[in-house]
Short mmCIF file of C-alpha atoms and ligand atoms in Angstrom, two decimals:
data_model
loop_
_atom_site.label_atom_id
_atom_site.label_comp_id
_atom_site.label_asym_id
_atom_site.label_seq_id
_atom_site.Cartn_x
_atom_site.Cartn_y
_atom_site.Cartn_z
CA MET A 446 -98.66 17.21 157.14
CA ARG A 447 -96.81 13.88 156.83
CA SER A 448 -99.65 11.88 155.85
CA ALA A 449 -100.45 14.67 153.21
CA SER A 450 -97.10 14.32 151.88
CA LEU A 451 -97.47 10.74 151.24
CA ALA A 452 -100.33 10.99 149.08
CA PRO A 453 -101.67 9.57 146.91
CA TYR A 454 -100.20 6.29 148.51
CA PRO A 455 -101.66 6.93 152.04
CA ALA A 456 -101.05 3.18 153.09
CA LEU A 457 -97.23 3.01 151.99
CA ARG A 458 -95.13 3.42 155.14
CA LEU A 459 -92.28 0.74 154.94
CA ARG A 460 -91.18 1.76 158.33
CA ARG A 461 -94.31 0.01 159.91
CA LEU A 462 -92.11 -3.37 159.65
CA ARG A 463 -89.06 -1.99 161.15
CA GLN A 464 -90.71 -0.68 164.21
CA ALA A 465 -89.73 -3.78 166.44
CA ASP A 466 -87.20 -6.48 166.56
CA TRP A 467 -89.89 -9.11 166.26
CA THR A 468 -91.36 -7.75 163.24
CA ARG A 469 -87.93 -6.97 161.50
CA ARG A 470 -87.07 -10.85 162.27
CA LEU A 471 -90.22 -11.64 160.87
CA VAL A 472 -90.18 -10.36 157.66
CA ARG A 473 -86.03 -10.58 156.87
CA GLU A 474 -85.31 -11.84 153.79
CA ASN A 475 -81.69 -13.50 154.13
CA VAL A 476 -80.19 -15.12 157.47
CA LEU A 477 -76.78 -15.63 158.04
CA SER A 478 -75.85 -18.96 159.92
CA PRO A 479 -72.43 -20.48 161.05
CA SER A 480 -73.18 -23.18 158.45
CA ASP A 481 -72.57 -20.41 155.42
CA LEU A 482 -68.86 -20.19 156.74
CA ILE A 483 -65.78 -21.39 155.46
CA TRP A 484 -62.90 -20.73 157.95
CA SER A 485 -59.63 -19.61 155.96
CA MET A 486 -56.65 -20.55 157.92
CA VAL A 487 -53.13 -20.29 157.29
CA VAL A 488 -50.69 -23.20 158.70
CA HIS A 489 -46.85 -22.82 159.00
CA GLU A 490 -44.32 -25.44 159.41
CA GLY A 491 -43.28 -24.46 163.08
CA GLU A 492 -44.60 -25.04 166.33
CA GLY A 493 -47.32 -22.57 167.86
CA ARG A 494 -49.08 -19.50 166.64
CA VAL A 495 -47.59 -16.56 164.87
CA PRO A 496 -49.27 -13.42 164.19
CA VAL A 497 -49.70 -12.18 160.45
CA ALA A 498 -49.01 -8.55 161.12
CA ALA A 499 -51.26 -7.08 158.57
CA MET A 500 -54.45 -9.19 159.89
CA PRO A 501 -54.57 -8.33 163.39
CA GLY A 502 -56.69 -11.59 164.89
CA VAL A 503 -55.20 -13.84 162.44
CA ASP A 504 -52.58 -16.18 163.32
CA ARG A 505 -50.54 -18.65 161.29
CA LEU A 506 -51.24 -22.33 163.27
CA SER A 507 -49.11 -25.18 163.67
CA VAL A 508 -50.49 -28.36 162.26
CA LYS A 509 -51.39 -29.31 166.14
CA LEU A 510 -52.90 -25.99 166.45
CA ALA A 511 -54.95 -26.49 163.31
CA ALA A 512 -56.38 -30.16 164.29
CA GLU A 513 -57.53 -28.11 167.48
CA ALA A 514 -59.00 -25.39 165.34
CA ALA A 515 -60.98 -28.08 163.59
CA VAL A 516 -62.22 -29.22 167.03
CA GLU A 517 -63.20 -25.59 167.54
CA ALA A 518 -64.95 -25.29 163.97
CA ARG A 519 -67.25 -28.46 164.83
CA ARG A 520 -67.99 -27.24 168.29
CA LEU A 521 -69.01 -23.70 166.39
CA GLY A 522 -71.18 -25.39 163.69
CA ILE A 523 -68.59 -24.24 161.03
CA PRO A 524 -68.97 -26.73 158.20
CA ALA A 525 -65.30 -26.43 156.58
CA ILE A 526 -61.89 -25.04 156.60
CA ALA A 527 -59.52 -23.95 154.09
CA ILE A 528 -55.97 -24.27 154.74
CA PHE A 529 -53.00 -22.09 153.03
CA PRO A 530 -49.46 -22.91 153.88
CA GLN A 531 -46.64 -20.74 154.70
CA ILE A 532 -43.74 -22.54 153.26
CA ASP A 533 -40.01 -21.97 154.45
CA GLY A 534 -38.16 -19.94 151.91
CA SER A 535 -35.50 -22.40 151.61
CA ARG A 536 -38.16 -24.95 150.05
CA LYS A 537 -39.42 -22.48 147.42
CA ASP A 538 -37.95 -22.76 143.86
CA ALA A 539 -38.89 -21.65 140.11
CA VAL A 540 -41.31 -24.46 139.66
CA GLY A 541 -42.94 -25.30 142.94
CA GLY A 542 -41.05 -28.38 143.28
CA ASN A 543 -42.63 -28.99 146.73
CA ALA A 544 -46.13 -28.50 145.96
CA ALA A 545 -47.01 -32.34 146.09
CA ASP A 546 -44.88 -33.22 148.98
CA PRO A 547 -46.68 -35.87 150.58
CA ASP A 548 -45.15 -34.94 153.80
CA GLY A 549 -45.30 -31.37 153.60
CA VAL A 550 -47.23 -29.12 155.74
CA ILE A 551 -50.46 -29.38 154.04
CA ALA A 552 -50.87 -33.13 154.14
CA ARG A 553 -50.04 -33.61 157.72
CA ALA A 554 -52.45 -30.58 158.46
CA VAL A 555 -54.91 -32.37 156.32
CA ARG A 556 -54.27 -35.59 158.14
CA ALA A 557 -54.40 -34.22 161.64
CA MET A 558 -57.51 -32.08 160.97
CA LYS A 559 -59.56 -35.22 159.77
CA ASP A 560 -58.40 -37.06 162.41
CA ALA A 561 -59.10 -34.62 165.11
CA ALA A 562 -62.57 -33.73 163.76
CA PRO A 563 -63.78 -36.37 160.75
CA GLU A 564 -66.90 -34.30 160.31
CA VAL A 565 -65.40 -30.96 159.34
CA GLY A 566 -64.75 -30.39 155.68
CA ILE A 567 -61.40 -29.84 154.48
CA MET A 568 -60.62 -27.60 151.26
CA CYS A 569 -57.06 -26.97 150.04
CA ASP A 570 -55.77 -24.49 147.59
CA VAL A 571 -54.51 -25.83 144.49
CA ALA A 572 -51.83 -23.53 143.40
CA LEU A 573 -48.23 -23.20 143.04
CA ASP A 574 -47.70 -19.53 144.81
CA PRO A 575 -46.76 -20.45 148.15
CA PHE A 576 -44.02 -23.07 146.77
CA THR A 577 -42.42 -20.98 144.09
CA ASP A 578 -39.55 -18.62 144.82
CA HIS A 579 -41.25 -15.76 142.62
CA GLY A 580 -44.72 -16.03 143.78
CA HIS A 581 -46.50 -16.83 140.78
CA ASP A 582 -48.95 -19.61 140.28
CA GLY A 583 -47.47 -21.02 137.50
CA VAL A 584 -44.15 -22.47 135.81
CA ILE A 585 -42.50 -19.40 133.97
CA GLU A 586 -40.67 -19.65 130.63
CA ASP A 587 -39.55 -16.60 128.93
CA GLY A 588 -41.57 -14.41 130.99
CA ARG A 589 -44.86 -16.23 130.51
CA ILE A 590 -46.52 -18.59 132.66
CA LEU A 591 -46.91 -21.82 130.97
CA ASN A 592 -50.28 -23.14 131.08
CA GLU A 593 -50.10 -27.08 130.43
CA ALA A 594 -46.82 -27.50 132.10
CA THR A 595 -48.53 -25.74 135.34
CA ILE A 596 -51.49 -27.93 135.00
CA GLU A 597 -49.24 -30.84 135.42
CA ARG A 598 -47.85 -29.80 138.50
CA LEU A 599 -51.27 -29.10 139.92
CA VAL A 600 -52.91 -32.25 139.15
CA GLU A 601 -49.97 -33.85 141.38
CA GLN A 602 -50.43 -31.44 143.73
CA GLY A 603 -54.31 -31.95 143.83
CA LEU A 604 -54.02 -35.69 143.84
CA MET A 605 -51.52 -35.48 146.93
CA GLN A 606 -54.28 -33.56 148.61
CA ALA A 607 -57.09 -35.69 148.03
CA LYS A 608 -55.05 -38.75 149.12
CA ALA A 609 -54.35 -37.14 152.46
CA GLY A 610 -58.08 -36.76 153.07
CA CYS A 611 -59.06 -33.20 151.69
CA ASP A 612 -62.35 -33.23 150.70
CA ILE A 613 -62.45 -29.90 148.39
CA LEU A 614 -59.82 -29.36 146.10
CA ALA A 615 -59.82 -25.43 145.27
CA PRO A 616 -57.94 -24.50 142.26
CA SER A 617 -56.77 -21.14 142.47
CA ASP A 618 -54.54 -20.84 139.99
CA MET A 619 -56.72 -19.74 136.74
CA MET A 620 -55.09 -21.75 134.17
CA ASP A 621 -57.29 -22.93 131.41
CA GLY A 622 -58.55 -26.59 131.64
CA ARG A 623 -57.45 -27.13 135.18
CA VAL A 624 -60.24 -28.38 136.58
CA GLY A 625 -61.19 -30.76 133.75
CA ALA A 626 -57.46 -32.17 134.26
CA LEU A 627 -58.07 -32.51 138.23
CA ARG A 628 -61.42 -34.00 137.46
CA ARG A 629 -60.24 -36.65 135.02
CA ALA A 630 -57.17 -37.38 137.39
CA LEU A 631 -59.37 -37.79 140.32
CA GLU A 632 -61.92 -40.33 138.38
CA ALA A 633 -58.83 -42.15 137.30
CA GLU A 634 -57.30 -42.54 140.87
CA GLY A 635 -60.55 -43.85 142.16
CA LEU A 636 -61.24 -40.34 144.14
CA ALA A 637 -64.66 -39.43 142.47
CA ASP A 638 -66.16 -38.08 145.56
CA THR A 639 -63.49 -35.87 145.91
CA MET A 640 -65.27 -32.21 145.40
CA ILE A 641 -63.86 -29.34 143.44
CA MET A 642 -64.77 -25.75 144.06
CA SER A 643 -63.14 -23.85 141.82
CA TYR A 644 -61.80 -20.27 141.99
CA ALA A 645 -63.92 -19.68 138.62
CA ALA A 646 -63.88 -15.74 138.52
CA LYS A 647 -60.61 -14.95 140.39
CA TYR A 648 -59.45 -10.99 139.80
CA ALA A 649 -56.24 -9.76 139.47
CA SER A 650 -56.56 -7.92 142.89
CA ALA A 651 -54.79 -5.44 145.10
CA PHE A 652 -56.91 -6.82 147.96
CA TYR A 653 -54.76 -9.97 148.26
CA GLY A 654 -51.94 -8.04 149.57
CA PRO A 655 -51.93 -8.95 153.37
CA TYR A 656 -52.31 -12.82 152.30
CA ARG A 657 -48.80 -12.38 150.43
CA GLU A 658 -47.36 -11.36 153.86
CA ALA A 659 -49.51 -14.35 155.54
CA ILE A 660 -47.71 -17.06 153.39
CA GLY A 661 -44.45 -15.50 152.84
CA SER A 662 -44.93 -14.75 149.22
CA ALA A 663 -42.96 -12.56 146.99
CA LYS A 664 -44.40 -8.95 146.36
CA LEU A 665 -46.53 -9.45 143.19
CA GLY A 666 -49.11 -7.72 141.49
CA THR A 667 -49.82 -5.81 138.64
CA GLY A 668 -46.46 -4.07 137.45
CA ALA A 669 -44.47 -4.91 140.47
CA PRO A 670 -40.88 -3.78 139.83
CA GLY A 671 -38.18 -6.58 139.38
CA ASN A 672 -41.04 -9.02 138.55
CA PRO A 673 -41.09 -10.10 134.90
CA VAL A 674 -44.64 -11.38 135.12
CA ASP A 675 -47.85 -9.87 135.66
CA LYS A 676 -50.86 -11.66 137.22
CA MET A 677 -53.20 -9.95 135.01
CA THR A 678 -51.61 -12.41 132.30
CA TYR A 679 -53.69 -14.98 133.94
CA GLN A 680 -56.18 -13.50 136.67
CA MET A 681 -58.99 -11.63 135.39
CA ASP A 682 -59.27 -7.91 134.41
CA PRO A 683 -61.40 -5.79 137.52
CA ALA A 684 -62.92 -4.15 134.66
CA ASN A 685 -64.79 -7.48 133.32
CA SER A 686 -68.07 -9.23 134.05
CA ASP A 687 -69.20 -10.97 131.06
CA GLU A 688 -65.82 -12.61 131.27
CA ALA A 689 -66.67 -14.19 134.50
CA ILE A 690 -69.77 -15.66 133.10
CA ARG A 691 -67.88 -17.59 130.60
CA GLU A 692 -64.97 -18.56 133.34
CA VAL A 693 -67.99 -19.94 135.42
CA ALA A 694 -69.30 -21.79 132.55
CA LEU A 695 -66.26 -23.31 131.54
CA ASP A 696 -65.46 -24.82 135.00
CA LEU A 697 -68.93 -26.28 135.67
CA ALA A 698 -68.63 -27.86 132.38
CA GLU A 699 -65.41 -29.20 133.21
CA GLY A 700 -66.72 -30.68 136.36
CA ALA A 701 -66.69 -28.17 139.23
CA ASP A 702 -69.22 -29.00 141.77
CA MET A 703 -69.00 -25.27 143.34
CA VAL A 704 -67.81 -21.94 142.21
CA MET A 705 -66.32 -19.09 143.94
CA VAL A 706 -65.62 -15.51 143.09
CA LYS A 707 -62.67 -13.52 144.45
CA PRO A 708 -62.37 -10.83 146.06
CA GLY A 709 -65.86 -10.47 147.91
CA LEU A 710 -67.24 -7.25 148.54
CA PRO A 711 -65.87 -5.25 145.62
CA TYR A 712 -67.48 -7.88 143.45
CA LEU A 713 -70.71 -8.64 144.41
CA ASP A 714 -72.30 -7.77 141.17
CA ILE A 715 -70.56 -10.83 139.87
CA VAL A 716 -71.73 -12.93 142.80
CA ARG A 717 -75.16 -12.02 141.87
CA ARG A 718 -74.96 -12.68 138.50
CA VAL A 719 -73.34 -16.15 138.52
CA ALA A 720 -75.92 -17.15 141.26
CA GLU A 721 -78.76 -15.94 139.00
CA THR A 722 -77.14 -17.70 135.66
CA PHE A 723 -76.06 -20.89 136.89
CA SER A 724 -78.01 -21.77 140.26
CA ALA A 725 -74.81 -23.43 141.07
CA PRO A 726 -73.44 -23.37 144.82
CA THR A 727 -71.46 -19.97 144.51
CA PHE A 728 -69.00 -18.86 147.21
CA ALA A 729 -67.32 -15.74 147.71
CA PHE A 730 -63.77 -15.44 149.39
CA GLN A 731 -63.74 -12.35 151.72
CA VAL A 732 -59.72 -12.00 151.11
CA SER A 733 -57.06 -10.99 153.16
CA GLY A 734 -57.19 -7.33 152.14
CA GLU A 735 -61.23 -7.27 153.01
CA TYR A 736 -60.16 -8.51 156.37
CA ALA A 737 -57.57 -5.97 156.89
CA MET A 738 -59.49 -3.22 156.12
CA ILE A 739 -62.33 -3.82 158.50
CA ALA A 740 -59.68 -4.94 161.30
CA ALA A 741 -57.57 -1.88 160.86
CA ALA A 742 -60.73 0.67 160.82
CA GLY A 743 -62.04 -1.43 163.98
CA ALA A 744 -58.66 -1.25 165.68
CA ASN A 745 -58.42 2.64 165.17
CA GLY A 746 -62.13 2.94 166.63
CA TRP A 747 -63.12 4.46 163.12
CA ILE A 748 -65.66 1.41 162.58
CA ASP A 749 -67.43 -0.82 164.98
CA ARG A 750 -65.64 -4.04 164.02
CA ASP A 751 -68.26 -6.60 165.12
CA ARG A 752 -71.06 -4.40 163.09
CA ALA A 753 -68.96 -4.30 160.01
CA MET A 754 -67.90 -8.03 159.98
CA MET A 755 -71.38 -9.00 160.58
CA GLU A 756 -72.86 -6.69 157.90
CA SER A 757 -70.14 -7.62 155.24
CA LEU A 758 -71.22 -11.48 155.63
CA MET A 759 -74.81 -10.71 155.35
CA ALA A 760 -74.10 -8.63 152.02
CA PHE A 761 -72.79 -11.79 150.59
CA LYS A 762 -75.85 -13.90 151.55
CA ARG A 763 -77.87 -11.08 149.98
CA ALA A 764 -76.07 -11.01 147.10
CA GLY A 765 -76.73 -14.96 146.69
CA CYS A 766 -73.86 -16.97 148.02
CA ALA A 767 -74.13 -20.29 149.35
CA GLY A 768 -71.58 -19.45 151.52
CA ILE A 769 -68.48 -17.34 152.52
CA ILE A 770 -64.81 -18.34 152.75
CA THR A 771 -63.73 -15.67 155.49
CA TYR A 772 -60.91 -15.01 158.12
CA PHE A 773 -63.76 -13.60 160.45
CA ALA A 774 -65.34 -17.39 160.22
CA PRO A 775 -64.87 -18.25 164.14
CA GLU A 776 -65.42 -14.79 165.29
CA ALA A 777 -68.96 -14.53 163.38
CA ALA A 778 -69.76 -18.11 164.28
CA ARG A 779 -69.33 -17.31 167.77
CA LYS A 780 -71.30 -14.12 167.46
CA LEU A 781 -74.32 -16.13 165.92
CA GLY A 782 -74.30 -17.94 168.92
CA GLY A 783 -72.04 -21.08 167.93
C1 PBG B 1260 -53.22 -18.00 145.32
C2 PBG B 1260 -54.04 -17.28 145.95
C3 PBG B 1260 -54.26 -16.15 146.55
C4 PBG B 1260 -54.95 -16.00 147.47
C5 PBG B 1260 -55.49 -17.40 147.81
N1 PBG B 1260 -55.09 -18.21 147.10
C6 PBG B 1260 -53.29 -15.00 146.01
C7 PBG B 1260 -53.03 -14.64 144.71
O1 PBG B 1260 -53.70 -15.19 143.88
O2 PBG B 1260 -52.45 -13.61 144.32
C8 PBG B 1260 -55.58 -14.71 148.26
C9 PBG B 1260 -56.00 -14.85 149.53
C10 PBG B 1260 -56.43 -13.63 150.15
O3 PBG B 1260 -55.82 -12.67 149.90
O4 PBG B 1260 -57.07 -14.00 151.58
N2 PBG B 1260 -53.25 -19.07 144.54
#
């Protein structure tokens, strides 16, 4: 009966190769390894670890614990860590005046982490939002984010990070021309080896919600009440795809070494297009909201957390990612035998 139903293709039984683990491994098209992971990590100015309520399993770490985490990353085979600061509200202002503080928590964390595990790459977000009281990535005037004035601040911040020992600058602000400005400033300061991974196609997304809690940032997003500026005026419209190609082309031309698509899973079509169009190292950020969804459903017993985590990470590889920035990095690396 069954073979008759396959006629006229009696030899085509795709299940044949799925019958045992050894044959599935033999024909597997993509592999995930700890080397594909960039550990997304929040550092805070105080001592110890402080849980992020919306991200069960993720803690904000002190500088000391961040250094220990770098040692753990080395042990697990995780190549790099991306750090994000939670800044005390008293040090936030309208222009992000403390973003380039050479003794701030980011500079201290970079130095401590590079001391503890020099073999682990450190990536820093170049963006003002952790340091502004309004939570935006730029300087505001008359209800608009100023492009050039913001870039000036970003260049100061990026140079501070590079001088502290940061290996990869990751501008996440979406101002026009910031990659070129950073690249020129690095060259001028004799920091030509500092890499840039640009948040090239960064969308105005609801999936950043838990991150705002994690870094203690103002509630933003599209049309948040009481906030004069909409992130849609600088981050990308989720409806667009061709525009992502233009953004990536621009950032590569301006000197980005690697490019990123963000968020991750809802934008795998963009990852695929970018990877195929440019053949440049393409990364995706599995953002806080993506983590929270898997963690919450897992905690409720609605999905299998481990399997959903690994499946989502593999999906990024299948889509064409060189690597994934993820809060799951240590957990996934442990599962991968790290
Ligand atoms: C801000 C920045 C954001 C994230 C990383 N850098 C939020 C935003 O742009 O609003 C989000 C990270 C996450 O959600 O995990 N420059």
